[in-house]
mmCIF file of C-alpha atoms in Angstrom:
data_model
loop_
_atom_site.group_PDB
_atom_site.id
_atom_site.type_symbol
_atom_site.label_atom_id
_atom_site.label_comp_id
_atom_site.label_asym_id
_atom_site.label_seq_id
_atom_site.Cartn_x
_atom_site.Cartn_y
_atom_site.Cartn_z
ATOM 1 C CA UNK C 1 -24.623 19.961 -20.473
ATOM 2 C CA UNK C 2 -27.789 20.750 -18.309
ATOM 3 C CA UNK C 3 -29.703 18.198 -20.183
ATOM 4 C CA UNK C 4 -27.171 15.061 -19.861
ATOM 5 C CA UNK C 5 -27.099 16.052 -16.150
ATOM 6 C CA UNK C 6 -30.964 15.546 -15.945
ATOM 7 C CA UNK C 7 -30.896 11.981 -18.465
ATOM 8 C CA UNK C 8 -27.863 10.450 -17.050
ATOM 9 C CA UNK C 9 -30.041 10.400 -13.898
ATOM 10 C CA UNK C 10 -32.023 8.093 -15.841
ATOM 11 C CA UNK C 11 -29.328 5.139 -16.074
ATOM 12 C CA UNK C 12 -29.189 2.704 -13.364
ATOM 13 C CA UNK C 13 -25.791 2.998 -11.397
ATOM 14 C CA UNK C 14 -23.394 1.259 -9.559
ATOM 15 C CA UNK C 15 -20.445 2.746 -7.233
ATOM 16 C CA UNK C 16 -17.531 2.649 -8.387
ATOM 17 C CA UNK C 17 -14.425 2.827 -5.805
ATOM 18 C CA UNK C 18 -11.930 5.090 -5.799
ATOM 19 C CA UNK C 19 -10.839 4.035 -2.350
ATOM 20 C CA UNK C 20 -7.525 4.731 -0.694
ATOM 21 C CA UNK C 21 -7.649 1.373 0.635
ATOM 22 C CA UNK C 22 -8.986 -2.087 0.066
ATOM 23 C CA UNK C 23 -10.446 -3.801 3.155
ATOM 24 C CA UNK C 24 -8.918 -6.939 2.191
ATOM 25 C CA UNK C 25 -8.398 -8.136 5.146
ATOM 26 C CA UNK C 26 -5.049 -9.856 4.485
ATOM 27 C CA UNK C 27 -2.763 -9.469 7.347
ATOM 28 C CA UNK C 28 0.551 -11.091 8.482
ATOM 29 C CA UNK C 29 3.114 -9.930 11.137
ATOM 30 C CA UNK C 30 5.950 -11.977 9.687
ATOM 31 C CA UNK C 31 6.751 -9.362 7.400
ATOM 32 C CA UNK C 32 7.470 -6.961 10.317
ATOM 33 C CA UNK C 33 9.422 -9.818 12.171
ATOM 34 C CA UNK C 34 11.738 -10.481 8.572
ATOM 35 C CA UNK C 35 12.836 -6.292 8.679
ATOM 36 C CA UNK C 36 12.997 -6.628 12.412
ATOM 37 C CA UNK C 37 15.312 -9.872 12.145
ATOM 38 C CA UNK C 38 17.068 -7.697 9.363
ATOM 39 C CA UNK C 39 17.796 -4.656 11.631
ATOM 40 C CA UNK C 40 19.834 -6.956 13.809
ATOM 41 C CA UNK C 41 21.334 -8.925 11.172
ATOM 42 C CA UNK C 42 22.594 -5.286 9.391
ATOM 43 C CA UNK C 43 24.296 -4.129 12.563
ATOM 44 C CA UNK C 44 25.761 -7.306 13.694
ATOM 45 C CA UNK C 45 27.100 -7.183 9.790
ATOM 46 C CA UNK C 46 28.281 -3.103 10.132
ATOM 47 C CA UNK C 47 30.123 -4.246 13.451
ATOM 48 C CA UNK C 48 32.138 -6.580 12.369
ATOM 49 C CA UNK C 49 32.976 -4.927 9.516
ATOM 50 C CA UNK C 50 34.128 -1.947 12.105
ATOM 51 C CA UNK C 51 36.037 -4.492 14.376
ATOM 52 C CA UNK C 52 37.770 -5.950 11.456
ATOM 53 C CA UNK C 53 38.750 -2.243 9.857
ATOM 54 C CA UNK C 54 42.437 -1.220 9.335
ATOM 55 C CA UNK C 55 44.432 1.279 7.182
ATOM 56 C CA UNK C 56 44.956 -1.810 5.341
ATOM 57 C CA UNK C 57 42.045 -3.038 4.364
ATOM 58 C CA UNK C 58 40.162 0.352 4.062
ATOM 59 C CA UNK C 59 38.996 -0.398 0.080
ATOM 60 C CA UNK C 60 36.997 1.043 -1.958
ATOM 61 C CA UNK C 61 34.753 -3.017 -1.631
ATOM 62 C CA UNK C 62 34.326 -2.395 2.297
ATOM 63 C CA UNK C 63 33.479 0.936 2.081
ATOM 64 C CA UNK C 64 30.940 -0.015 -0.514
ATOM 65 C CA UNK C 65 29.752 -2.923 2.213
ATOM 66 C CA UNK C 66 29.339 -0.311 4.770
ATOM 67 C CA UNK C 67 27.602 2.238 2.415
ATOM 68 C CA UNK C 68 24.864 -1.154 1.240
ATOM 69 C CA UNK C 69 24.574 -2.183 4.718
ATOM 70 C CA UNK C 70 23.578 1.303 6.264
ATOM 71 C CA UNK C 71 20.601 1.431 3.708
ATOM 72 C CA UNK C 72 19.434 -1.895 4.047
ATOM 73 C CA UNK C 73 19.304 -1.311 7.924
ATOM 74 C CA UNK C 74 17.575 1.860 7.320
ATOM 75 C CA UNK C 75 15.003 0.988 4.495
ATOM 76 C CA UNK C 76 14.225 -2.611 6.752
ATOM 77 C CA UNK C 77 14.088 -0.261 9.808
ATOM 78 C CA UNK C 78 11.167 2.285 7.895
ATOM 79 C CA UNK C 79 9.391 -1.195 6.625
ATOM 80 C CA UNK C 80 9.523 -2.635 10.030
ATOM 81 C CA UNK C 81 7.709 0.511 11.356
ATOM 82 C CA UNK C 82 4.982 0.440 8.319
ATOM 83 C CA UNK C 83 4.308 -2.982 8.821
ATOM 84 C CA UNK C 84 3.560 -2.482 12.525
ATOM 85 C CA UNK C 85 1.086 0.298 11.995
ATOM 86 C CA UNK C 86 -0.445 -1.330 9.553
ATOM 87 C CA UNK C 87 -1.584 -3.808 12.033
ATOM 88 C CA UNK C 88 -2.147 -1.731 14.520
ATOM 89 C CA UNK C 89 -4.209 0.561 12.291
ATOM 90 C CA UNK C 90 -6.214 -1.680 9.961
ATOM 91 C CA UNK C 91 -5.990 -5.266 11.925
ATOM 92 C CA UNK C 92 -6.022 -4.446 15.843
ATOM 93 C CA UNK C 93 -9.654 -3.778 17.006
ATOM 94 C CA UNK C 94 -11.429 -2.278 20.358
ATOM 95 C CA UNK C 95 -11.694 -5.913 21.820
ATOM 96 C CA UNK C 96 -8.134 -7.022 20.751
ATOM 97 C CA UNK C 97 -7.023 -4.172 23.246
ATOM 98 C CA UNK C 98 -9.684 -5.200 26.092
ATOM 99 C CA UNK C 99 -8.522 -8.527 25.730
ATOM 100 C CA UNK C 100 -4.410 -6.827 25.459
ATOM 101 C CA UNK C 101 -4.378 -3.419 27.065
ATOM 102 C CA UNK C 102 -0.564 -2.852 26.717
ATOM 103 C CA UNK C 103 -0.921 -3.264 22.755
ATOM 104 C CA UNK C 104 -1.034 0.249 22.099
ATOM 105 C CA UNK C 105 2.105 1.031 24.201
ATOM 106 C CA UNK C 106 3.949 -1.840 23.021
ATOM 107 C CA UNK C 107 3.668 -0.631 19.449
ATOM 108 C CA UNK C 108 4.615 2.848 20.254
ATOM 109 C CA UNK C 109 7.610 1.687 21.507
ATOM 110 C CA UNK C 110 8.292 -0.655 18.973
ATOM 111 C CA UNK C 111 8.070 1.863 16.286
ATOM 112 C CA UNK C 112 10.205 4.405 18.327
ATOM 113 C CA UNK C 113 12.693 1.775 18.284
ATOM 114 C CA UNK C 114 12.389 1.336 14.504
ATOM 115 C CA UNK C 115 13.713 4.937 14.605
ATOM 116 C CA UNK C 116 16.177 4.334 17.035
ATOM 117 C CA UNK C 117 17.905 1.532 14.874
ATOM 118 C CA UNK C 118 17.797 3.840 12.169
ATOM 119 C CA UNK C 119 19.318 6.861 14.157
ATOM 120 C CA UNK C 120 22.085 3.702 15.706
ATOM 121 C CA UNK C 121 24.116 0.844 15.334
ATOM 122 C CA UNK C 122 23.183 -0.841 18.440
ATOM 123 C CA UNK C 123 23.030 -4.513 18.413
ATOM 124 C CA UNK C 124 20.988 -4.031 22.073
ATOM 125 C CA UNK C 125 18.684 -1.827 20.308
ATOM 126 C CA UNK C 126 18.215 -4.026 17.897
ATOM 127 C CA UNK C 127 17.682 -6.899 19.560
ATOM 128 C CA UNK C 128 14.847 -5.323 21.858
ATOM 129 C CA UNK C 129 13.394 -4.273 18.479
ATOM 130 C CA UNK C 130 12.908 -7.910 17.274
ATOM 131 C CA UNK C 131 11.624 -8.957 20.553
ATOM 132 C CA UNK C 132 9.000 -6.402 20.521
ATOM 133 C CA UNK C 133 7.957 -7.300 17.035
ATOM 134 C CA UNK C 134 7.823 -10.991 18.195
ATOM 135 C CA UNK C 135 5.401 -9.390 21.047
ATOM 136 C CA UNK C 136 2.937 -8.147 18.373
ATOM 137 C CA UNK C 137 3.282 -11.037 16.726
ATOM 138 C CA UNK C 138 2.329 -13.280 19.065
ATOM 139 C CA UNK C 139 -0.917 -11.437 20.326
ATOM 140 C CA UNK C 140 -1.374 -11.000 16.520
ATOM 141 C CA UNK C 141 -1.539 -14.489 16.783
ATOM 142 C CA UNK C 142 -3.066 -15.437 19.726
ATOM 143 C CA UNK C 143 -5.923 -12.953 18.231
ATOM 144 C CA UNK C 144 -6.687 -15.268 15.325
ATOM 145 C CA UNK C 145 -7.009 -18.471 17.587
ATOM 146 C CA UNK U 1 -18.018 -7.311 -24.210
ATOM 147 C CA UNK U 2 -20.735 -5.608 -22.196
ATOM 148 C CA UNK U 3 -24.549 -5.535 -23.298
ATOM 149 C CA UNK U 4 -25.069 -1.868 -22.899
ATOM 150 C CA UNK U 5 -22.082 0.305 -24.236
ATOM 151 C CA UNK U 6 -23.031 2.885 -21.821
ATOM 152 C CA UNK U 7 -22.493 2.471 -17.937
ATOM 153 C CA UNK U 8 -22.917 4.966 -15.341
ATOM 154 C CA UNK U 9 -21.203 4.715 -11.971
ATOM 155 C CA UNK U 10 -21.073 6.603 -8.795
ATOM 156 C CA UNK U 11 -17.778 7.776 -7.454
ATOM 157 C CA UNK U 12 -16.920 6.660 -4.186
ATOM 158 C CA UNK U 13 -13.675 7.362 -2.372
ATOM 159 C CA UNK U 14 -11.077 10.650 -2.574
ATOM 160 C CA UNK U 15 -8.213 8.802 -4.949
ATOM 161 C CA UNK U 16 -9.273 10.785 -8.442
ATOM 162 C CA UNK U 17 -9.261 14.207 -6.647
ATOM 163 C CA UNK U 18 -9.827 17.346 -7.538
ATOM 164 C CA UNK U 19 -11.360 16.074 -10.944
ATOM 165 C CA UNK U 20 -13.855 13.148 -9.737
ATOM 166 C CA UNK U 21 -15.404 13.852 -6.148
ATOM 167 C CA UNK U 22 -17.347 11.370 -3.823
ATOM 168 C CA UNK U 23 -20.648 10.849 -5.447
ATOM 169 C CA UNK U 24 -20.009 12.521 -8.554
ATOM 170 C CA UNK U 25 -21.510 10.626 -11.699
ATOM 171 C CA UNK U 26 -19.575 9.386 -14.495
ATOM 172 C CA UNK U 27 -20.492 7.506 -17.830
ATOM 173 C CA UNK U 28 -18.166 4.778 -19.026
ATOM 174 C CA UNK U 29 -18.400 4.113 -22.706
ATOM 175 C CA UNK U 30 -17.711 -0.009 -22.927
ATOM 176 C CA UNK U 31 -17.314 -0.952 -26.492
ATOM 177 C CA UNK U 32 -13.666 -1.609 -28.950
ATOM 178 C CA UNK U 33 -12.246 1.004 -26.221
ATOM 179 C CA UNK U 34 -9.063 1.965 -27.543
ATOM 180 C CA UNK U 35 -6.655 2.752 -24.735
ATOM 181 C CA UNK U 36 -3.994 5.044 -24.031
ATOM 182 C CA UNK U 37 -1.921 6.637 -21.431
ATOM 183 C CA UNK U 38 -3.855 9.363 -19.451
ATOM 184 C CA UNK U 39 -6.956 8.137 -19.927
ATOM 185 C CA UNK U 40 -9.588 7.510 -16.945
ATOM 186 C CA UNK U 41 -10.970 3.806 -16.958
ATOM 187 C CA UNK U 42 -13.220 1.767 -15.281
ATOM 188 C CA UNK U 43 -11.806 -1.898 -14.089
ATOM 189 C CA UNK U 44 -12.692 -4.627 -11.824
ATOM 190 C CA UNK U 45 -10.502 -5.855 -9.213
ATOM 191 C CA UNK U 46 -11.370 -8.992 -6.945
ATOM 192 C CA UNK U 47 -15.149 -8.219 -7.937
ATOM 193 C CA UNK U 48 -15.433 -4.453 -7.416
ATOM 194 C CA UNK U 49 -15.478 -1.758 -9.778
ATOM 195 C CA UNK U 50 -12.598 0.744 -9.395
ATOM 196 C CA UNK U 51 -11.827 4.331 -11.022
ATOM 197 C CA UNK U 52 -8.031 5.247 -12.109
ATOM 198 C CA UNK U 53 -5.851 7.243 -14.388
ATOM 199 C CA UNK U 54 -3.768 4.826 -17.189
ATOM 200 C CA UNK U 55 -0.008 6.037 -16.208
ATOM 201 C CA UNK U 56 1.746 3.228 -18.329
ATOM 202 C CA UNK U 57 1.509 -0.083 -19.836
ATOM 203 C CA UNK U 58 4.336 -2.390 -19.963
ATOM 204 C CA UNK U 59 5.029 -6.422 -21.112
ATOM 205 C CA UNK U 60 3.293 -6.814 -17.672
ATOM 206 C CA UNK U 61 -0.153 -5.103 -18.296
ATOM 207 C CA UNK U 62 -1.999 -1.701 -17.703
ATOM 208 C CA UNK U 63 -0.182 -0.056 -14.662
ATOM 209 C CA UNK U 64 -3.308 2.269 -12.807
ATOM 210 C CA UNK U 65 -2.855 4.992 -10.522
ATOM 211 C CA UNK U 66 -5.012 7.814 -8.727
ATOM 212 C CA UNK U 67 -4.499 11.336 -8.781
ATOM 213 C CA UNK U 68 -4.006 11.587 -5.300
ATOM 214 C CA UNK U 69 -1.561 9.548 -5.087
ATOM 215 C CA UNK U 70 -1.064 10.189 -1.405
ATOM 216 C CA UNK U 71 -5.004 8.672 -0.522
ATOM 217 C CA UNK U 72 -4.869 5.972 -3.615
ATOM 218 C CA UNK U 73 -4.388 2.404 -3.780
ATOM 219 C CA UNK U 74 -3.846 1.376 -7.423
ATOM 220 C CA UNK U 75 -1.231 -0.265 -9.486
ATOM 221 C CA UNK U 76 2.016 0.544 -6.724
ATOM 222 C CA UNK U 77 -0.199 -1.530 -4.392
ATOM 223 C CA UNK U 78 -1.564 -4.181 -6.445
ATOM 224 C CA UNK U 79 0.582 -4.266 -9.303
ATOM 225 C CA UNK U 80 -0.507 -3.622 -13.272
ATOM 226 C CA UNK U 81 -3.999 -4.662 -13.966
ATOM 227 C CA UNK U 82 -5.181 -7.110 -17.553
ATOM 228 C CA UNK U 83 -6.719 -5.790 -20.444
ATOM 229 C CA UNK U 84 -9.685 -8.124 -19.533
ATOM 230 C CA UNK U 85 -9.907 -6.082 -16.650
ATOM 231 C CA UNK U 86 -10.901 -2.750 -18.308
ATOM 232 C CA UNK U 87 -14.376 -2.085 -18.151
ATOM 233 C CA UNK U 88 -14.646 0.770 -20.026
ATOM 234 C CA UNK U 89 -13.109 4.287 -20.502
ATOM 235 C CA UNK U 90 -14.475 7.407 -18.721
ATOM 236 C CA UNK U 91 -15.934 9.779 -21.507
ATOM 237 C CA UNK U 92 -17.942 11.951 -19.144
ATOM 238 C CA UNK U 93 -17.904 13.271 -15.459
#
């Protein structure tokens, strides 16, 4: 084994990556603002179902509703969160935050209101969660002008 | 088909931990590679060269992933990769 290890050194060679991550560069709040815009849509959805509940028409169907709705709030409300630190981790740079210093406090609160919405159904909550994600999204975009 | 059957690459990255480090050697033997599940291979994707483990193939290709999964992008990320693809299978490191 000794002697491949001293005439491999003799072949030309090129990295190859085993990278955790691609730097390619492609980056896009909308997908935050869709699971954002789904958060709200899921509890507006799970409170009317709740307003419109009755001995009568507690079925198996609306129960199964509920059940759906509570994991498509949740799983939009993890997404949401992922989404934002992925921009704020890979896309957001030192001079984005010169030029927006409260970026780094508006996306800790945004993703500590993903976990509120998950925790809730709270159609304020929610709604404060898609208008923070528009925030980010709009100095997202005012970054690439 | 390659020129040279033999190709020798530098690791770089932590996604094939423990078994390939960061700057460990391998050779990548290039020629009627037969493939099967488990096996190491060499592939390009959007011009680079990348190192994963074969952990299925399907109707839809060659689905790639690392060994740490938890620091690996590979085929959950970027879906299954094309025979074409393949550069070669790792038969030393």
């Amino acid at each position: 084994m000794k002697l491949i290890n001293f005439l491999i050194k003799f072949l030309p060679t090129k990295p190859i990556y085993a990278h955790c991550d691609i730097p390619c560069g492609i980056y896009d709040p909308h997908a935050a603002q869709l699971a954002a815009q789904t958060v709200l849509k899921m509890v507006q959805k799970i409170n009317e179902l709740d307003s419109s509940a009755s001995p009568q028409n507690d079925n198996l169907n609306n129960r199964n509703n509920f059940v759906r709705m509570v994991k498509v709030k949740e799983e939009h409300a993890e997404l949401c969160k992922r989404e934002v630190l992925i921009l704020w981790t890979d896309y957001f740079k030192a001079e984005h935050l010169e030029k927006f210093p409260d970026l780094h406090d508006l996306v800790w609160k945004t993703t500590k209101l993903c976990s509120d919405n998950k925790r809730a159904v709270d159609e304020v909550k929610a709604k404060e969660l898609v208008e923070a994600v528009d925030k980010i999204a709009d100095i997202f975009n005012q970054t690439k002008k | 088909m390659t020129h040279f059957p033999l190709k020798r690459f530098t690791v770089s990255g932590n996604s094939m931990l423990p078994i390939l480090k960061p700057g460990q050697d391998v050779l990548v033997w290039c020629w009627f590679v037969k493939l099967k599940v488990g096996d190491l291979v060499a592939f390009k994707k959007d011009g680079k060269g990348m190192i994963k483990r074969i952990e299925s193939f399907n109707g839809r290709g060659i689905f790639v992933s690392g060994d740490n999964e938890s620091g690996s992008t590979d085929s959950r990320t970027f879906g299954p990769i094309k025979k074409n693809q393949i550069i070669g299978k790792v038969i030393w490191y």
